[in-house]
Amino acid sequence: MDGGGLVLNFAAPSGDAAPMRMAKPKGGRWKDRAKAVKSVKRKIAVASRPASSAPSASSSSSAAASEAIVTAREQAQARAHNAFEDFMAGDPSASKEAKLMHGKSQVQSSIFSPEDNKIEKVKTLQRPIGKPSNAPLNTSTFTGIGLDADLVKHMEGKLRVTMPTVIQQKAIPVLLGPTRKVGDDIPKTDTDVIIQAETGSGKTLTYLLPIVNRLIESESSPALDLESKRSIGTLAIIMTPTRELAKQILQVLETLLSMPASSTTGKKRSHWIVPGIVIGGDKKKSEKARLRKGVNILVGTPGRLLDHLQNTKAFEVQSLRWLVLDEADRLLELGFEESMTAILKILDARVKIAASVTSGNDTTKVWPQKRQTVLCSATLSDEVQRLAGSSLVDPIYISAKKEVAITKGIPGEELVTKEEKQAQQFSTPEQLKQLYVVAQAKLRLVTLTAMLKNAFALKDKKAKAPKLVVFLSSCDSVDFHHGLFANAGKETKKEPSQDGFFGQNYNEDEDDEGKADEIPDFVSAANRIDAKSITDEMYKAKRETERANARKARAQLSLMGAILPDVPLFRLHGNLAQGLRTDTYFEFCKAPSGVLFATDVAARGLDLPDVSHIIQYDPPSDLKDYVHRVGRTARLGRDGEAVLFLLPSEIKYLELLTAQGLPTQEVTVTNILMKLAPPKSTDYQQPATDIQNSFERYNLHTPENMAIARGAFWAFVKSYATHPSAEKHIFHIKNLHLGHIAKSFALREAPSDIPQPKKKKVGAGGKNGHRPGVDPDDETRVVRKSQKEREKEERAKPKIVLKRKNDMSEFAVGDYKSLVGPMLKRKKKTK
Ligand SMILES: Nc1ncnc2c1ncn2[C@@H]1O[C@H](COP(=O)(O)OP(=O)(O)OP(=O)(O)O)[C@@H](O)[C@H]1O
């Protein structure tokens, strides 16, 4: 890999860890410090009598003082813990009590202690880095597997795609249909297809190319007169779980369809094929207008698709030939199963190809004679198998593994042992380096910082700067970390005193928030001198423009911070406005390097070019997401590195990964932090402590910062409660040391102000407008049904017994009640 490896530079230190610094009675209110000193003095007086074997006065005083502080800290943590436990048990007074408690002083504790690094070892699967398994092959060509020569030439020029990958080589001939007769494995008629290929292996082109190819092949048909082509309605629907993925697919589709008729005219050859998109967050009215005019290939998210199928009369699907379910497992996880079932039911009822379109002519013989459903997935979970069972008819299964032949039937059915099934479910690119680090909660933030700093500390100036994605468990956490790395270290005023933020010392007048507009940073001195020489009116106008520019600058998509100088920092999660989400996505795609803080909204299907490293700072709430997250790197045969953060109490998670055949290799916190040590020194604790302190100062700087940090803390704790029951022995709230978790959010102690749920907009789908666990982005409308209707539907779907999952990828504090509420009720009942 190019320079900037997170771990490439982690040479083991020459000795063991640097010597520990003695803890000193610092931090906290002066009263606490004075008390500690008093208590120390008393202890020294007692200890000084038989002085022979006692340790030196200074070390004893320091140890006693730190003991006193630790006791105070533990008491504070115990109080916070109790309040939290009460809250979890549903005690309504707990929140109030906790709030009252919060006004008390905060104790600043050290992040290092002698008992650090006592971490249990588990046996992990280690595998040497293999040869790229998802790279294009050099043994075949796209024309060789049956694609139109012009389309191939166009694709080579526009997408720089020249040779097919394994999955493309195996699946494209099948999807091109029986008329093409390329290869021996081609079924005599078009059949439904299951495509399983690891992340970054080119699945999008695998299904798009045959569809486009078969459409352009039919264009010369005399019976399909040009005028009626667009009005034939929708011929292909591609369903995806997220808006970004839908936009990405549309972009590839538009590129393929921009093929010129001839190099001289510059006219598009396939101008009659109209692509379109329907996704949550976009204006329904304009989508309706587009559907009315005719959209031949439609990309969409399930909620909005169902909405249009039910409410847009002009949405014609009777000629539908292709239905693609992309990222099928994710489609189910986000709770779309109800929408999916409803969509399939509507399509089954409306699609009447044979009678209405192909009668009396053979013009569309190159198209499937009945709807062909293609299901794509990188993982093959039980749910996907069940979906395949209910939505596909006699499918064939095509795997990206060279050694796996094309077979009939749903994969997995024939596999007997659990191990065989697991081996088929999960696979990651062979060339991907997968690491893990076990970090105590209080060291997480500095370890992440050291890791990022290390990645961007390029020794060789010519080396390519890295591009990283940091996965977090909640939207609030993304906002917090993005804000922290972008702004910490830039504060200009003095740190408020320890109890200042909640006490009287905090002086709001000192707050420079809002003053930023007065004299924008970027207004150069020269500009200001100019301003003096102009009239009042002109000056006013100039100031207005400057303010507008300042606002624009503040709202820019990427920010640069003091902690990681010159590194653009992005954020992406489902609570951002759609425009910002889209712009950020495209901006990060374009950026040559940078860091993207994201929820799992960026985990699936997104093709983020040149991502070199993945950091899973919070483990995924579902094992499948591990595969998808790490799959944002090591794409198309390129190198990649992924690091998973675990708490010591989560070490058993590695056993789960190993059981799935996922290889991991350890890198230690010490090795990572050691990079912070100054040249020729092994003291990494002081620089790490300085970083932690600067983050804590940033939080104390303004009430807003503090509120964001607390919100992120709670979102973390609450998202922790949503790991599936099979992982509860690993991820259990009771295992969390809340005081240490607080440190990872640069809080000096665990906040005890339980946040109140945010008020949600009441939408068509009930109280919250969307079901718990459902990505609010894409679930735009939940259709109300009568009890009778629902029961009837339940009876009518015997095969799909899809588990609803509390997906926390888009978790925000406000969602807590809906997710944890039922848990609390259960707990109460059992009491
Ligand atoms: N044969 C090829 N040669 C070179 N590049 C390719 C080839 N096929 C696809 N690509 C490019 O590879 C990238 C990844 O493709 P794509 O997003 O389809 O992967 P995927 O298998 O769907 O991954 P994921 O499972 O993560 O969604 C895209 O930028 C695409 O243009």
XYZ file of C-alpha atoms in Angstrom, residues 241-244 246-247 277-287 290 300-305 307-308 336 574-582 761 775-781:
44
model
C -31.377 0.023 0.606
C -29.877 3.520 0.744
C -30.203 6.772 -1.166
C -26.475 7.155 -1.732
C -29.256 4.503 -5.496
C -27.553 7.687 -6.689
C -34.547 7.521 -9.560
C -37.124 7.540 -6.756
C -35.756 7.862 -3.233
C -36.848 9.170 0.109
C -35.924 12.791 0.671
C -36.525 13.885 -2.919
C -39.643 15.715 -4.041
C -42.387 13.247 -4.797
C -44.091 15.637 -7.173
C -41.167 15.853 -9.560
C -40.667 12.090 -9.335
C -40.850 11.965 -14.474
C -35.123 3.348 -6.001
C -35.379 2.639 -2.314
C -38.216 0.336 -1.203
C -40.340 2.814 0.765
C -40.586 5.353 -2.051
C -40.967 2.663 -4.709
C -45.395 4.636 -2.477
C -45.295 5.266 -6.219
C -38.043 -3.106 4.545
C -28.757 9.530 8.016
C -29.794 12.538 10.085
C -28.109 15.014 7.754
C -30.197 16.891 5.233
C -30.352 15.005 1.967
C -28.555 17.743 0.018
C -25.660 17.774 2.447
C -25.525 13.976 2.434
C -25.319 13.803 -1.326
C -42.351 14.603 13.058
C -33.565 3.931 8.359
C -35.650 7.080 8.387
C -33.925 8.188 5.198
C -35.351 5.667 2.978
C -38.486 4.674 4.758
C -40.584 7.525 3.564
C -44.004 6.218 4.082
